[in-house]
CSV table of C-alpha atoms in Angstrom, one decimal:
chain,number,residue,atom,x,y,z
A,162,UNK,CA,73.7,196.2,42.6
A,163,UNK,CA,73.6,193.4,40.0
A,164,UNK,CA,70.3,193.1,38.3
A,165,UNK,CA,68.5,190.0,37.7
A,166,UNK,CA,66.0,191.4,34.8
A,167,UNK,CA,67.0,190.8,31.1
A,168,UNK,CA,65.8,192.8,28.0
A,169,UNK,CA,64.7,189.6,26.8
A,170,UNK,CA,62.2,188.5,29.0
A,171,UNK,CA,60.7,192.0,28.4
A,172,UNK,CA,60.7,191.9,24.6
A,173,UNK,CA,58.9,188.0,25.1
A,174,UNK,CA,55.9,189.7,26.5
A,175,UNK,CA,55.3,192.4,23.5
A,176,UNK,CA,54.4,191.4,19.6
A,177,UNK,CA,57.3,193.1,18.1
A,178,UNK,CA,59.7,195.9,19.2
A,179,UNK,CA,57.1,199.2,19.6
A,180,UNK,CA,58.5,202.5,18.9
A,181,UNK,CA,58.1,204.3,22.9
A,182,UNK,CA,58.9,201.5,25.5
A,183,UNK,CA,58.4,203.5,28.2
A,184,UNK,CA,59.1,202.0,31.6
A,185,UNK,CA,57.3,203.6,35.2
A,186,UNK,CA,58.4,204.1,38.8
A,187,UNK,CA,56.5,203.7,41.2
A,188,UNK,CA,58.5,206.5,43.5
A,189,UNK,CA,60.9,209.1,43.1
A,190,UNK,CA,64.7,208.9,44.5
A,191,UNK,CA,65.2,205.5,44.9
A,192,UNK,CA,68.6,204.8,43.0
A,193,UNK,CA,68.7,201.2,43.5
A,194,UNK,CA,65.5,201.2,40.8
A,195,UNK,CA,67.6,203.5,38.5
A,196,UNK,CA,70.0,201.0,38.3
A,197,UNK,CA,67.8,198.6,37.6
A,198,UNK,CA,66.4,200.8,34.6
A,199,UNK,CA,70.1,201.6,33.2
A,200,UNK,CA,70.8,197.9,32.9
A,201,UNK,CA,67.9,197.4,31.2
A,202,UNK,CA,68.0,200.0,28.8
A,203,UNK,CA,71.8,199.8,28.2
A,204,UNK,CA,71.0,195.8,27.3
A,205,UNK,CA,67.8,197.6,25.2
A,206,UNK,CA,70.2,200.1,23.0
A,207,UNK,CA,72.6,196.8,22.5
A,208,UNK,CA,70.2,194.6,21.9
A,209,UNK,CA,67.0,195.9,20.4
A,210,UNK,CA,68.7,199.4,18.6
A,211,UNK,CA,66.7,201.8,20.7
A,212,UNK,CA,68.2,205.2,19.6
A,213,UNK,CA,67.1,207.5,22.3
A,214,UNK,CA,66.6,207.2,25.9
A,215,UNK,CA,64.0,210.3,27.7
A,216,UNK,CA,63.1,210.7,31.2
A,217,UNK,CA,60.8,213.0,33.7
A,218,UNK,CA,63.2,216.1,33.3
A,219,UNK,CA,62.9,219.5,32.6
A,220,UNK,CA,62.7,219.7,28.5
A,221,UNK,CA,65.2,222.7,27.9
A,222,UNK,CA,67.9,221.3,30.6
A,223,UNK,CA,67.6,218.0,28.8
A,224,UNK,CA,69.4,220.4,26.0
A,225,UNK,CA,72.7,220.2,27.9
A,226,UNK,CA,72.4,216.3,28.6
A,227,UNK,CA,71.9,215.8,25.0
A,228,UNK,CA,75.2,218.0,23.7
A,229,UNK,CA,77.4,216.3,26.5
A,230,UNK,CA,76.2,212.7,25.4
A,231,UNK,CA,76.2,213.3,21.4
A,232,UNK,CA,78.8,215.9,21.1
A,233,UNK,CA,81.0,216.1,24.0
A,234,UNK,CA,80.0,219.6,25.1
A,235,UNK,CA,80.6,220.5,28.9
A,236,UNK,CA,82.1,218.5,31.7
A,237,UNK,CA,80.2,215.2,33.5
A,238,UNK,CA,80.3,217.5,36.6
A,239,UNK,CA,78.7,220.5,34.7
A,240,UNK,CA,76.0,218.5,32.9
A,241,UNK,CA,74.7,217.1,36.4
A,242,UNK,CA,74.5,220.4,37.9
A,243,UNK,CA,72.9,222.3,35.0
A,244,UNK,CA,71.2,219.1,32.9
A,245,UNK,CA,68.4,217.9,35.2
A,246,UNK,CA,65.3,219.4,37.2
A,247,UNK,CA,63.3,218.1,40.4
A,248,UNK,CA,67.2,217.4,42.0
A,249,UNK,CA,67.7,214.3,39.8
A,250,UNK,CA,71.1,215.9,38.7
A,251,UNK,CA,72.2,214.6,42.1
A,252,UNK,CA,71.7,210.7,41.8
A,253,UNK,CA,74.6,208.7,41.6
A,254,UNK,CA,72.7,206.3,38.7
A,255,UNK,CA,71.5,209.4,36.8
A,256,UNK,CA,75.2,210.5,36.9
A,257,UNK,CA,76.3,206.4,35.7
A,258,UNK,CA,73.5,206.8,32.9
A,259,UNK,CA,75.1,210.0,31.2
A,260,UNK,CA,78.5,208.8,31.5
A,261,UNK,CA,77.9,205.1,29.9
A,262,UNK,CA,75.6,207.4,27.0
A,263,UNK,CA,78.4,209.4,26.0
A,264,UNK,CA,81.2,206.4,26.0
A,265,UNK,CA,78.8,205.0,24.1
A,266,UNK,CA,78.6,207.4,21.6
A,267,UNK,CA,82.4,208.1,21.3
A,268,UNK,CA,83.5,207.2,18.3
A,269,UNK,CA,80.3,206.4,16.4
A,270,UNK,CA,78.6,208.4,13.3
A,271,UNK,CA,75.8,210.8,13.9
A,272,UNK,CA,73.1,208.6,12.5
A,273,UNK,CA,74.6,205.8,15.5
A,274,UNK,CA,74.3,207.6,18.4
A,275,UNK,CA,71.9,207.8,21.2
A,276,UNK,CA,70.1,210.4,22.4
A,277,UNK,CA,69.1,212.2,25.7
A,278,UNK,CA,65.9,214.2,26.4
A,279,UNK,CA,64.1,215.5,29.1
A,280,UNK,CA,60.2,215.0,28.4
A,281,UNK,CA,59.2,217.1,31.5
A,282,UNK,CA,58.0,220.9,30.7
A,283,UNK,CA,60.0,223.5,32.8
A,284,UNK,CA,57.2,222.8,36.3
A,285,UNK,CA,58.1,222.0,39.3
A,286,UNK,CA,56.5,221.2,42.4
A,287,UNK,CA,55.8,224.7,43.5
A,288,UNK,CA,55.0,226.6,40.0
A,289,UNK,CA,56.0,226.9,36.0
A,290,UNK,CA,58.9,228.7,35.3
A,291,UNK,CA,59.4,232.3,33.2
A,292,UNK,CA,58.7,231.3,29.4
A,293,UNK,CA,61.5,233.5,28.3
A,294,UNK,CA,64.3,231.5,27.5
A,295,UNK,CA,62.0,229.1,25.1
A,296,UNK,CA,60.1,232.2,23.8
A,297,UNK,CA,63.5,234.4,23.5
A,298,UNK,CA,65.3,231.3,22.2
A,299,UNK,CA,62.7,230.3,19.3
A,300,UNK,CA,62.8,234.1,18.4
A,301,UNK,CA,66.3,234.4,17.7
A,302,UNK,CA,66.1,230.7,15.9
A,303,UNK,CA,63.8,232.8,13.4
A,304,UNK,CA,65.5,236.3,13.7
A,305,UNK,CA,68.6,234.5,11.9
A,306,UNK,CA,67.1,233.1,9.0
A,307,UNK,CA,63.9,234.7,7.9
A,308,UNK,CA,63.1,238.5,6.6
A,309,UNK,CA,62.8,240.6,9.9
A,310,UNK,CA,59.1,241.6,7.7
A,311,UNK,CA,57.7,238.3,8.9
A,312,UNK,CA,58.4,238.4,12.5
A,313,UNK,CA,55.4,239.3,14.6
A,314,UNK,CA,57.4,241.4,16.5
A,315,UNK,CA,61.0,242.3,17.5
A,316,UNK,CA,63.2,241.6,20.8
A,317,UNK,CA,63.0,244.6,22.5
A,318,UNK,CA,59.3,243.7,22.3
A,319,UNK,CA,59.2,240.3,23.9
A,320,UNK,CA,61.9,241.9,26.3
A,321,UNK,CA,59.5,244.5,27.4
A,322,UNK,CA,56.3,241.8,27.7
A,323,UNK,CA,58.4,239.5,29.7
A,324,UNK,CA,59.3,241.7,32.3
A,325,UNK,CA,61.2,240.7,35.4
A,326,UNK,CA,61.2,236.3,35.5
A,327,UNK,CA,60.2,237.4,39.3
A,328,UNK,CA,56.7,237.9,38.2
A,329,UNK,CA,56.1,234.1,36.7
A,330,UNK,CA,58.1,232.3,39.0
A,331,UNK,CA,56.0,234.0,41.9
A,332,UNK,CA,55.7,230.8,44.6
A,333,UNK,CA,52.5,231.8,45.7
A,334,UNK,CA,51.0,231.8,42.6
A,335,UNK,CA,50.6,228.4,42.8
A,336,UNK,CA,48.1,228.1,45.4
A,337,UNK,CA,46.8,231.6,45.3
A,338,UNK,CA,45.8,232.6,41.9
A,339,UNK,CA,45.6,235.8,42.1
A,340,UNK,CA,49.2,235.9,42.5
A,341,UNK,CA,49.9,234.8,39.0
A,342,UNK,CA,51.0,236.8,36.3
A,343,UNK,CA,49.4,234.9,33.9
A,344,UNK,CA,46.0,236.5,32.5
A,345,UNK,CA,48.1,239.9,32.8
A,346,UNK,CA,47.7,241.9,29.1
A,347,UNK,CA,51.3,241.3,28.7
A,348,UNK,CA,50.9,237.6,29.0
A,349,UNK,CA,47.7,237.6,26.6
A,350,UNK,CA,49.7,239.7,24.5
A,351,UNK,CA,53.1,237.1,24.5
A,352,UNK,CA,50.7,233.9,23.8
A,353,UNK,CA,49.6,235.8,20.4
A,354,UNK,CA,53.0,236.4,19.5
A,355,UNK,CA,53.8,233.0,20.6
A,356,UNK,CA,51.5,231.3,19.2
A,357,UNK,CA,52.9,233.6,15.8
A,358,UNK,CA,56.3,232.7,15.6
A,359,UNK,CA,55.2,228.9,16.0
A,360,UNK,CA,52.7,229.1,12.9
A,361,UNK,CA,56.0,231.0,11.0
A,362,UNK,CA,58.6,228.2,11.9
A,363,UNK,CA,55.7,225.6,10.4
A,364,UNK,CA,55.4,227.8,7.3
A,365,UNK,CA,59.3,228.0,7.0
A,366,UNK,CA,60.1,224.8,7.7
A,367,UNK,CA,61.7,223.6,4.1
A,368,UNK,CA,64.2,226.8,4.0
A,369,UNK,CA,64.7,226.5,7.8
A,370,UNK,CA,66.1,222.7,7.9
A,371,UNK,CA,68.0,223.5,4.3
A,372,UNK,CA,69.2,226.2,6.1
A,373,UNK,CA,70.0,224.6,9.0
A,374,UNK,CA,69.1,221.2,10.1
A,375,UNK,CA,66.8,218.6,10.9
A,376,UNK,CA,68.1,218.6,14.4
A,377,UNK,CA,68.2,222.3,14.8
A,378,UNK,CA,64.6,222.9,13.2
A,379,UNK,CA,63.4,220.3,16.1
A,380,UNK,CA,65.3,222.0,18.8
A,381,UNK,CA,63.7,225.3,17.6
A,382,UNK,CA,60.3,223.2,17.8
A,383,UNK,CA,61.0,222.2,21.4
A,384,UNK,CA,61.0,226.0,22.0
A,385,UNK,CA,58.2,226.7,20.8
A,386,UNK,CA,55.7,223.7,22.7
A,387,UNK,CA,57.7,224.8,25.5
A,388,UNK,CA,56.8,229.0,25.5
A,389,UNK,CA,53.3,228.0,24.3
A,390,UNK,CA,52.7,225.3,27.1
A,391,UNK,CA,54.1,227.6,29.4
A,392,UNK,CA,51.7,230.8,28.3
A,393,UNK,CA,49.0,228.4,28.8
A,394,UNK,CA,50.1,227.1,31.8
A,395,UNK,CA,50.3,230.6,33.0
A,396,UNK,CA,46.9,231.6,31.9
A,397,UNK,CA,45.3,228.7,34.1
A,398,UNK,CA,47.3,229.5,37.0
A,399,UNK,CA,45.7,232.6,37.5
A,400,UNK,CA,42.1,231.1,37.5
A,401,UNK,CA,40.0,231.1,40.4
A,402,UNK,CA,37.8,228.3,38.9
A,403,UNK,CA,37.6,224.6,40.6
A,404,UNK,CA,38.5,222.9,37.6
A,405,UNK,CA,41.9,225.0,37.8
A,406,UNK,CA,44.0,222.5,39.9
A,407,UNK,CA,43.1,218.9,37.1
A,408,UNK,CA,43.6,221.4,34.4
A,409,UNK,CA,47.2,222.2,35.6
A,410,UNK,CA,47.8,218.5,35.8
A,411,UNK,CA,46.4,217.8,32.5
A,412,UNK,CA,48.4,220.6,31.0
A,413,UNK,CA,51.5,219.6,32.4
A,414,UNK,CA,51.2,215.9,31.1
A,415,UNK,CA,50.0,217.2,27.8
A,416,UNK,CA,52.8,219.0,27.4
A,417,UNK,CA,54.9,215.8,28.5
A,418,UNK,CA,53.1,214.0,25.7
A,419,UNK,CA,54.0,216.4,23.0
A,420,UNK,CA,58.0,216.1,23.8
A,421,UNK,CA,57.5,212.4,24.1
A,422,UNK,CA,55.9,212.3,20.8
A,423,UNK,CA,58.5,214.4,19.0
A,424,UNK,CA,61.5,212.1,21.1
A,425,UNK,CA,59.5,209.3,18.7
A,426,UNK,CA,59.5,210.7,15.7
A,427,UNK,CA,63.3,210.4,15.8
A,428,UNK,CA,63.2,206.9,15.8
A,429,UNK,CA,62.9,204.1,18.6
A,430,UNK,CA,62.9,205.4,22.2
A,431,UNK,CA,63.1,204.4,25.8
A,432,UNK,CA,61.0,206.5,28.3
A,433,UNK,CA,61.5,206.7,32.0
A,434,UNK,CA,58.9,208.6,34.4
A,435,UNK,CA,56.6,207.9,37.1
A,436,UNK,CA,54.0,205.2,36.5
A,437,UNK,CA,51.1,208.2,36.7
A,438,UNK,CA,52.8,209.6,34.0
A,439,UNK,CA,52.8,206.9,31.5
A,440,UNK,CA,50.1,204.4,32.3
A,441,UNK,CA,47.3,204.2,29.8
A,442,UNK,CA,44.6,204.9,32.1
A,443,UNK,CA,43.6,208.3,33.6
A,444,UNK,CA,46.2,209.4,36.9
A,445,UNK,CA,44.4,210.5,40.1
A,446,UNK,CA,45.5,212.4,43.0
A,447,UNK,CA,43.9,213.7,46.2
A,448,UNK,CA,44.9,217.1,47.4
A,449,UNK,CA,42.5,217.7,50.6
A,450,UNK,CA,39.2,216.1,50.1
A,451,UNK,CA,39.3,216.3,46.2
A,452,UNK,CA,40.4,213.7,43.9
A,453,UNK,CA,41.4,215.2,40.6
A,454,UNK,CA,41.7,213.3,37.8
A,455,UNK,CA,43.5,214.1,34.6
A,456,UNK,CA,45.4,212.2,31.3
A,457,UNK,CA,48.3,211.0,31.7
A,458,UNK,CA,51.5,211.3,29.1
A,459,UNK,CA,51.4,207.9,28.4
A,460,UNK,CA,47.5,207.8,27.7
A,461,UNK,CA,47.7,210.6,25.3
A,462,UNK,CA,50.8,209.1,24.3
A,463,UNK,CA,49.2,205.8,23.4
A,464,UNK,CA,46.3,207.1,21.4
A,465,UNK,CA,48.5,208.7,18.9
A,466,UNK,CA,50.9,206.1,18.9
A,467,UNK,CA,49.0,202.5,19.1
A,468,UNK,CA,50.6,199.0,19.3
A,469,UNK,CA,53.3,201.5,18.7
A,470,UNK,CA,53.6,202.3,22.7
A,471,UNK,CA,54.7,199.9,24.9
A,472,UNK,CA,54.0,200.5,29.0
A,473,UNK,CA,55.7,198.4,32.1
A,474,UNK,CA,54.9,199.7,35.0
A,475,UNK,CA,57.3,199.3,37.9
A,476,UNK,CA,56.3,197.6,41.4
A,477,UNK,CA,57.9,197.1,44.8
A,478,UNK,CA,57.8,194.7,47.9
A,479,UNK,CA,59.0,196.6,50.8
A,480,UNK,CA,61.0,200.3,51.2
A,481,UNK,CA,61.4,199.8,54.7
A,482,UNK,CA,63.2,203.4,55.1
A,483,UNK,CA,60.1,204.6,54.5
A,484,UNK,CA,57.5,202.7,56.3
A,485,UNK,CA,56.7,200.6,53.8
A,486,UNK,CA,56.4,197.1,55.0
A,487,UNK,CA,55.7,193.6,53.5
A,488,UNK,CA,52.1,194.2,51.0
A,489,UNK,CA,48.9,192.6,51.8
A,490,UNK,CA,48.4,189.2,49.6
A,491,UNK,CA,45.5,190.2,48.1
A,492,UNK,CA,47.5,193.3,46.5
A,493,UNK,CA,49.5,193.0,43.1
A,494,UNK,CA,52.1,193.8,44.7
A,495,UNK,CA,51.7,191.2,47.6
A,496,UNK,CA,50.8,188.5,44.8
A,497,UNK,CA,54.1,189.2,43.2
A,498,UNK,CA,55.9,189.5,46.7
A,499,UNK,CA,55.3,185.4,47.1
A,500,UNK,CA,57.3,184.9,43.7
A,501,UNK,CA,61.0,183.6,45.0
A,502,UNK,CA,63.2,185.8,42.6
A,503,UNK,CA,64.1,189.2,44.0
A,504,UNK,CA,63.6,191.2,40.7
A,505,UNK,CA,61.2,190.1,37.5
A,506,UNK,CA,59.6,190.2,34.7
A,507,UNK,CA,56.0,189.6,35.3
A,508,UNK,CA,53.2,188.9,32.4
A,509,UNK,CA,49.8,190.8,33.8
A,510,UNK,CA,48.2,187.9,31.7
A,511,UNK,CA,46.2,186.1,34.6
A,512,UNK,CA,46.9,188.0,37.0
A,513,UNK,CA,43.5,189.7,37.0
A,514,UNK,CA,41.8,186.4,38.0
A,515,UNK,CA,42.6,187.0,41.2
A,516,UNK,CA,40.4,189.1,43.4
A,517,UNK,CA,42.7,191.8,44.3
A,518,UNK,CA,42.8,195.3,46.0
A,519,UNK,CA,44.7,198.7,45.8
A,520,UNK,CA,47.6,198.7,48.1
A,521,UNK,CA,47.7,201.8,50.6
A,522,UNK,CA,50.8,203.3,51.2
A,523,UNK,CA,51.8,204.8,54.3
A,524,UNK,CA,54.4,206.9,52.5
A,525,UNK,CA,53.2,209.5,50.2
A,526,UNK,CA,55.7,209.6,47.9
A,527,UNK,CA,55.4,205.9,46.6
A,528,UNK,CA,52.2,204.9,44.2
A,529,UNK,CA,51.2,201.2,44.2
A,530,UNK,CA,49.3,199.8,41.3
A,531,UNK,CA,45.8,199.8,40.5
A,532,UNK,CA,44.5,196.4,39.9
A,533,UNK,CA,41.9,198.2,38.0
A,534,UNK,CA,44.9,198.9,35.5
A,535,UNK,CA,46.0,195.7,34.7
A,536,UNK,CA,44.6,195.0,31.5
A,537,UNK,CA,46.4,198.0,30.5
A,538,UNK,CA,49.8,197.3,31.6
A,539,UNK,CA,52.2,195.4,28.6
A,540,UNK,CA,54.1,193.7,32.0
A,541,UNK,CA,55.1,194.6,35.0
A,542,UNK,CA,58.7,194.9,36.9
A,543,UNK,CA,59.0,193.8,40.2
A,544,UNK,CA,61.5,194.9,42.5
A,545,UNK,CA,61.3,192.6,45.8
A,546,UNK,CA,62.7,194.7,48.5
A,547,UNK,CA,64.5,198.2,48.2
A,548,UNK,CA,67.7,198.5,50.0
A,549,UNK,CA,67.7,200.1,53.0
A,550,UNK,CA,70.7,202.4,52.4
């Protein structure tokens, strides 16, 4: 698939190059639109020295990704299997992105080479997972370089809490909470002790990077907003309240927001995830008759960050595999559907003149825009028709 979008025409419609430029999809699977994005953010490393490149992936698998692509470590075949949550380990243009990072990297110094992360916290669809590897990984981080006097606790300790990962992976748990591990005294007890060994890598942080590194001391972070987002998400699994469900989705996204923050304190950075994920304004979703409403990444994102984020969302014409058919003209996407090019760079600049009204999808897994968003959007990309196969 040959792409007819330029990094250019995207940098024409911001000020100056931000620090995030995230970029949204409006669905999930769809490689033909991951092409799209790895020709534009291969032409944005080139071309505009974006240093690392994130996406909607589990945080600690993003890990792996990030040694194969710096350092070499593991097999293309191994990374893809082990590197990347929600099955995206199995796309073909995931696959292309990896191998293009690390032939990109060969060769260069440390302080030249692009990056990898996942922003996503360990959550999939049907639950959280166990917070032990973060929580047991963070501890041994501190175990190796500070007076065993300081540590809140030992090991065995956290073994013992921990128990079985059976008990926090628990699939009913998701929609019964009473099934969740999470208000258990073990689990109160671990978020203490959590949130402990946290405060103590702050406190050591100048004999911990002299000790170590810069990158290791972040890594070591990671583990820690990981076991402490995961505690937490825990804890609010297990209540019964009716705020519990937006609170999960808020959680999630903070915790989104927090890796994508740290990914931009390393420098300039390219972000991939759903549009509900990174738009400015607040994501909704209905599950039964309620709409719950939460913050997004990319709003929380935003506020800490300024003119310093940057947000395209992505659009489509037709996905005709899944029911979805040529868009109404007085939708943003049917507006942009008229336009005779089959992929572009759209300025949102105007566009709200018109009178115009949210698309409905008859497929549940693609999101159209909200032309109540607009304002909010730094562009939009426009993909005419999805291929079929």
């Amino acid at each position: 698939m040959v792409t007819g979008i330029e990094a250019a025409d995207v940098m024409r419609l911001l000020p100056s190059r931000p620090r995030v430029l995230a970029l949204g999809e409006p669905t999930h699977g769809e490689d033909s639109l991951l092409v799209l994005r790895n020709e534009l953010f291969r032409q944005l490393v080139e071309q505009e020295g974006y240093r690392s490149i994130a996406i909607e992936s589990d945080c600690m698998m993003g890990l792996v990704v990030d040694d194969h692509v710096t350092a070499g470590t593991g097999t293309l075949d191994e990374v893809m299997e082990r590197g990347f949550s929600h099955g995206f380990g199995a796309s073909a243009a995931n696959r292309e992105l990896v191998r293009w990072m690390r032939a990109y990297n060969d060769g260069r110094p440390a302080s030249e080479r692009l990056r990898f992360a996942g922003i996503d916290g360990p959550l999939e669809i049907t639950g959280a997972a166990a917070p032990r590897e973060a929580l047991t990984a963070l501890h041994d981080f501190l175990a190796a370089r500070v007076g065993a006097d300081l540590l809140p606790c030992d090991a065995e300790t956290l073994d013992r809490l921990l128990g079985a990962d059976d008990r926090w992976t628990e699939p009913d748990a998701m929609m019964d909470p009473s099934r969740s591990v999470g208000r258990s005294a073990e689990a109160r007890e671990l978020r203490l002790l959590a949130d402990d060994l946290v405060a103590l890598l702050e406190a050591e942080t100048p004999h911990l990077i002299a000790a170590t590194s810069r990158d290791e001391w972040d890594r070591a972070r990671l583990y820690g907003r990981t076991a402490t987002g995961l505690l937490r998400y825990h804890y609010w699994m297990a209540d019964a309240s009716p705020g519990r469900m937006p609170r999960l989705l808020g959680l999630r996204d903070s915790m989104m927001a927090a890796n994508l923050l740290a990914v931009a304190e390393r420098g300039p950075a390219l972000v991939f995830a759903h549009n509900a994920h990174l738009q400015r304004d607040r994501s909704s979703m209905r599950l039964g008759d309620l709409r719950l409403e939460w913050w997004s990444a990319g709003a929380i994102g935003s506020a800490h960050l300024g003119e310093e984020y940057a947000f395209l969302a992505m659009a489509l014409g037709t996905m005709r595999r899944q029911g979805v058919d040529v868009p109404p003209p007085d939708t943003i996407e049917g507006l942009l559907y008229a336009l005779p090019e089959d992929q572009s760079v759209v300025d949102v600049h105007g566009l709200g003149e018109t009178r115009l009204v949210p698309r409905v999808s008859p497929y549940f897994g693609y999101g159209p825009l909200d032309p109540a968003h607009l304002a909010n959007y730094d562009g939009i990309v426009f993909v005419k028709d999805v291929p079929q196969s």
